[in-house]
Amino acid sequence: LESLRGDEIIRIVGPQGSGKDSVVAAVCRYVWKRRELFGIDHIFWLPPAEKMVPTVDSLYGDLCMCTNILKDSTSNIWDTDDTLLECRERIQIELEELNVVVVLDGREFSNKASQQGLEKFISFLLQGLNVKILVIEAQGSSDGLSCISHLSRDSATTTNGDTVTTIDVYPLSFKYTACLFGDHCKFINNSGCPAAHNGFEFADLLEPT
C-alpha cells in the first residue's frame, strides 16, 4: 500500500503457493474501497481469468486483447502486428485522463518472446500515463523480465526514472498457519475449545515448545 503511493512498478515475488495472488487481491480490494483516497479510477487484472469475457470496445477489453496477443506470441510482434498496434492506440487515448492500477501476472508469459512483449507493454503503460503496475512473478523467474530484473531486491529506479520496489512473499510457517486458523475458527475463539481460547494457544497446543 505504501509502495502504491510512490512507486510506478511493484514486483510481488515468491514461491508457488505462498499467497502472492491473495496478497495482491487483498491490496486491490482495500484500494478500491478507498479509491478516492488513493486517487484511483480503475484497477485491471491482466491477463483476464479464464472464464472472464471483457466487454468489447472497452478499455479493459483492449487491455485484455493486448495482453492475450503478447502472451501467445512466439516472436517480436510489438511493432508489426496490426491488431496490436490499433489496440495500443486505443489504450493510449482511453488512459489519458485516468489514474489506474494494472496487475500483470508475469507467470502467464512463459516464453522469451512473450516476456519481451510484456517488457515493452510495461514501458508503454508508463510513458506519460498515470499508471501503477503490480507484477506478480514466481520465485526464481527474475531473469524473465529483464527490464526490471536487474534492479536491486528492495527498491531501485529504471533507466526511464520509474521507481521499482520488490516485495517478497513467503509461505506462513506451520505455527502461524495454526494461529491464523485458530483466530478465525468459531470453536476456538468463542471459548468452544477448553484447551485453547485463541489462535496462539491453539498453535502452542498443536506445536508444543
CSV table of C-alpha atoms in Angstrom, one decimal:
chain,number,residue,atom,x,y,z
A,1,LEU,CA,0.0,0.0,0.0
A,2,GLU,CA,2.9,2.4,0.8
A,3,SER,CA,4.6,1.5,-2.4
A,4,LEU,CA,1.5,2.1,-4.5
A,5,ARG,CA,1.6,5.7,-3.3
A,6,GLY,CA,5.0,6.5,-4.6
A,7,ASP,CA,6.3,3.7,-6.9
A,8,GLU,CA,5.4,3.0,-10.6
A,9,ILE,CA,6.3,-0.7,-10.5
A,10,ILE,CA,5.8,-3.1,-7.6
A,11,ARG,CA,7.1,-6.6,-8.1
A,12,ILE,CA,5.5,-9.4,-6.0
A,13,VAL,CA,7.8,-12.3,-5.9
A,14,GLY,CA,7.6,-15.7,-4.1
A,15,PRO,CA,7.4,-19.5,-4.4
A,16,GLN,CA,4.3,-21.2,-5.7
A,17,GLY,CA,1.6,-21.4,-3.1
A,18,SER,CA,2.9,-18.6,-0.9
A,19,GLY,CA,-0.1,-16.4,-1.4
A,20,LYS,CA,1.0,-13.8,-4.0
A,21,ASP,CA,-2.3,-13.6,-5.7
A,22,SER,CA,-4.2,-13.4,-2.4
A,23,VAL,CA,-1.9,-10.6,-1.1
A,24,VAL,CA,-2.4,-8.6,-4.4
A,25,ALA,CA,-6.1,-9.3,-4.4
A,26,ALA,CA,-6.5,-8.1,-0.8
A,27,VAL,CA,-4.5,-4.9,-1.6
A,28,CYS,CA,-6.6,-4.2,-4.7
A,29,ARG,CA,-9.9,-4.6,-2.7
A,30,TYR,CA,-8.6,-2.3,0.0
A,31,VAL,CA,-7.6,0.4,-2.5
A,32,TRP,CA,-10.8,0.1,-4.5
A,33,LYS,CA,-12.9,0.6,-1.4
A,34,ARG,CA,-10.8,3.8,-0.8
A,35,ARG,CA,-10.3,4.8,-4.4
A,36,GLU,CA,-10.9,8.5,-3.7
A,37,LEU,CA,-8.3,8.5,-1.0
A,38,PHE,CA,-5.8,6.8,-3.4
A,39,GLY,CA,-6.9,8.8,-6.4
A,40,ILE,CA,-7.6,5.6,-8.4
A,41,ASP,CA,-10.2,5.4,-11.2
A,42,HIS,CA,-9.8,1.7,-12.2
A,43,ILE,CA,-8.0,-1.5,-11.3
A,44,PHE,CA,-7.3,-4.0,-14.0
A,45,TRP,CA,-6.0,-7.6,-13.6
A,46,LEU,CA,-4.3,-9.0,-16.7
A,47,PRO,CA,-4.4,-11.4,-18.4
A,48,PRO,CA,-8.1,-11.9,-17.6
A,49,ALA,CA,-9.3,-15.0,-15.7
A,50,GLU,CA,-10.1,-18.0,-18.0
A,51,LYS,CA,-13.9,-17.6,-17.8
A,52,MET,CA,-14.0,-13.8,-17.8
A,53,VAL,CA,-15.2,-12.2,-21.1
A,54,PRO,CA,-14.5,-8.4,-21.1
A,55,THR,CA,-16.8,-6.0,-22.8
A,56,VAL,CA,-15.8,-5.5,-26.4
A,57,ASP,CA,-14.7,-1.9,-27.4
A,58,SER,CA,-14.0,-1.1,-23.7
A,59,LEU,CA,-10.7,-0.1,-22.1
A,60,TYR,CA,-10.5,-3.4,-20.2
A,61,GLY,CA,-11.4,-5.2,-23.4
A,62,ASP,CA,-8.5,-3.6,-25.2
A,63,LEU,CA,-6.1,-4.2,-22.4
A,64,CYS,CA,-7.1,-7.9,-22.3
A,65,MET,CA,-6.7,-8.2,-26.1
A,66,CYS,CA,-3.3,-6.6,-26.0
A,67,THR,CA,-2.0,-8.9,-23.2
A,68,ASN,CA,-3.5,-12.0,-24.8
A,69,ILE,CA,-1.8,-11.3,-28.1
A,70,LEU,CA,1.5,-10.8,-26.3
A,71,LYS,CA,1.1,-13.8,-24.1
A,72,ASP,CA,0.6,-16.1,-27.0
A,73,SER,CA,3.3,-14.6,-29.2
A,74,THR,CA,6.3,-16.6,-30.3
A,75,SER,CA,8.1,-13.7,-32.0
A,76,ASN,CA,8.6,-10.0,-31.6
A,77,ILE,CA,5.3,-8.5,-32.8
A,78,TRP,CA,5.2,-5.3,-30.8
A,79,ASP,CA,5.7,-3.0,-33.9
A,80,THR,CA,4.4,-5.3,-36.6
A,81,ASP,CA,1.1,-6.8,-35.6
A,82,ASP,CA,-1.7,-4.5,-37.0
A,83,THR,CA,-4.3,-5.6,-34.4
A,84,LEU,CA,-1.8,-4.9,-31.6
A,85,LEU,CA,-0.9,-1.5,-33.0
A,86,GLU,CA,-4.6,-0.5,-33.2
A,87,CYS,CA,-5.2,-1.8,-29.7
A,88,ARG,CA,-2.3,0.2,-28.3
A,89,GLU,CA,-3.6,3.4,-30.0
A,90,ARG,CA,-7.0,3.0,-28.4
A,91,ILE,CA,-5.5,2.2,-24.9
A,92,GLN,CA,-3.3,5.3,-25.0
A,93,ILE,CA,-6.3,7.5,-25.8
A,94,GLU,CA,-8.5,5.8,-23.2
A,95,LEU,CA,-5.9,6.1,-20.4
A,96,GLU,CA,-5.0,9.7,-20.9
A,97,GLU,CA,-7.4,11.1,-18.3
A,98,LEU,CA,-7.4,8.2,-15.9
A,99,ASN,CA,-5.4,7.0,-12.9
A,100,VAL,CA,-5.3,3.2,-12.9
A,101,VAL,CA,-3.6,0.3,-11.2
A,102,VAL,CA,-2.7,-2.6,-13.6
A,103,VAL,CA,-1.9,-6.0,-12.1
A,104,LEU,CA,0.1,-8.1,-14.6
A,105,ASP,CA,0.6,-11.8,-13.9
A,106,GLY,CA,4.1,-12.3,-15.3
A,107,ARG,CA,3.8,-16.1,-14.9
A,108,GLU,CA,1.4,-16.2,-17.8
A,109,PHE,CA,4.2,-15.0,-20.2
A,110,SER,CA,6.0,-18.3,-20.5
A,111,ASN,CA,8.4,-17.9,-23.4
A,112,LYS,CA,11.1,-15.4,-24.3
A,113,ALA,CA,9.1,-13.6,-27.0
A,114,SER,CA,6.1,-13.1,-24.7
A,115,GLN,CA,8.3,-11.9,-21.9
A,116,GLN,CA,9.9,-9.3,-24.2
A,117,GLY,CA,6.5,-8.3,-25.3
A,118,LEU,CA,5.5,-7.8,-21.6
A,119,GLU,CA,8.5,-5.6,-21.0
A,120,LYS,CA,7.5,-3.4,-23.9
A,121,PHE,CA,3.9,-3.3,-22.7
A,122,ILE,CA,5.0,-2.2,-19.2
A,123,SER,CA,7.2,0.6,-20.8
A,124,PHE,CA,4.3,1.6,-23.0
A,125,LEU,CA,1.9,1.9,-20.0
A,126,LEU,CA,4.4,4.1,-18.0
A,127,GLN,CA,5.1,6.6,-20.8
A,128,GLY,CA,3.2,9.7,-20.0
A,129,LEU,CA,0.3,7.8,-18.4
A,130,ASN,CA,-0.9,7.8,-14.8
A,131,VAL,CA,-0.4,4.0,-14.3
A,132,LYS,CA,0.8,2.0,-11.3
A,133,ILE,CA,1.9,-1.6,-12.2
A,134,LEU,CA,1.9,-4.6,-9.9
A,135,VAL,CA,3.8,-7.5,-11.5
A,136,ILE,CA,3.3,-11.0,-10.0
A,137,GLU,CA,6.4,-13.2,-10.5
A,138,ALA,CA,7.3,-16.7,-9.4
A,139,GLN,CA,10.4,-17.1,-7.3
A,140,GLY,CA,13.4,-17.8,-9.5
A,141,SER,CA,11.9,-16.2,-12.6
A,142,SER,CA,13.7,-12.9,-12.2
A,143,ASP,CA,15.6,-13.5,-15.4
A,144,GLY,CA,12.4,-13.3,-17.3
A,145,LEU,CA,11.6,-9.6,-17.1
A,146,SER,CA,15.0,-8.0,-18.0
A,147,CYS,CA,13.5,-4.5,-17.9
A,148,ILE,CA,13.2,-4.8,-14.1
A,149,SER,CA,15.1,-8.0,-13.1
A,150,HIS,CA,18.5,-6.2,-13.0
A,151,LEU,CA,17.3,-3.9,-10.2
A,152,SER,CA,18.0,-4.4,-6.6
A,153,ARG,CA,15.8,-6.7,-4.5
A,154,ASP,CA,14.4,-3.8,-2.4
A,155,SER,CA,14.0,-0.6,-4.3
A,156,ALA,CA,15.6,1.0,-7.4
A,157,THR,CA,15.0,3.1,-10.4
A,158,THR,CA,14.7,2.1,-14.1
A,159,THR,CA,16.6,3.8,-16.8
A,160,ASN,CA,13.4,5.8,-17.5
A,161,GLY,CA,13.3,7.1,-14.0
A,162,ASP,CA,10.4,4.8,-12.9
A,163,THR,CA,10.7,3.7,-9.3
A,164,VAL,CA,10.5,-0.1,-8.6
A,165,THR,CA,10.0,-1.9,-5.4
A,166,THR,CA,10.3,-5.7,-4.9
A,167,ILE,CA,8.2,-7.4,-2.2
A,168,ASP,CA,9.0,-11.0,-1.4
A,169,VAL,CA,6.1,-13.1,-0.2
A,170,TYR,CA,6.9,-16.3,1.8
A,171,PRO,CA,4.6,-19.1,3.0
A,172,LEU,CA,3.4,-19.0,6.6
A,173,SER,CA,5.1,-21.4,9.0
A,174,PHE,CA,3.0,-24.2,10.5
A,175,LYS,CA,2.8,-22.2,13.8
A,176,TYR,CA,1.4,-19.1,12.2
A,177,THR,CA,-0.9,-21.1,9.9
A,178,ALA,CA,-2.3,-22.7,13.0
A,179,CYS,CA,-2.6,-19.3,14.7
A,180,LEU,CA,-4.4,-17.8,11.7
A,181,PHE,CA,-6.9,-20.8,11.7
A,182,GLY,CA,-7.4,-20.5,15.5
A,183,ASP,CA,-8.2,-16.8,15.3
A,184,HIS,CA,-10.9,-17.5,12.7
A,185,CYS,CA,-12.4,-20.8,14.0
A,186,LYS,CA,-15.5,-20.1,16.0
A,187,PHE,CA,-15.0,-23.2,18.0
A,188,ILE,CA,-11.7,-21.8,19.4
A,189,ASN,CA,-12.1,-18.0,19.6
A,190,ASN,CA,-15.6,-18.3,21.2
A,191,SER,CA,-14.2,-20.4,24.0
A,192,GLY,CA,-15.7,-23.5,22.4
A,193,CYS,CA,-12.4,-25.4,22.9
A,194,PRO,CA,-11.4,-26.0,26.6
A,195,ALA,CA,-7.7,-26.5,25.7
A,196,ALA,CA,-7.2,-23.3,23.6
A,197,HIS,CA,-9.1,-19.9,23.7
A,198,ASN,CA,-7.2,-18.0,20.9
A,199,GLY,CA,-5.0,-18.6,18.0
A,200,PHE,CA,-1.7,-18.5,19.8
A,201,GLU,CA,-2.9,-21.1,22.4
A,202,PHE,CA,-4.2,-23.3,19.6
A,203,ALA,CA,-0.8,-23.0,17.8
A,204,ASP,CA,1.0,-23.9,21.0
A,205,LEU,CA,-1.3,-26.9,21.5
A,206,LEU,CA,-0.5,-28.2,18.1
A,207,GLU,CA,3.2,-27.4,18.2
A,208,PRO,CA,4.5,-27.5,21.8
A,209,THR,CA,7.6,-25.5,22.6
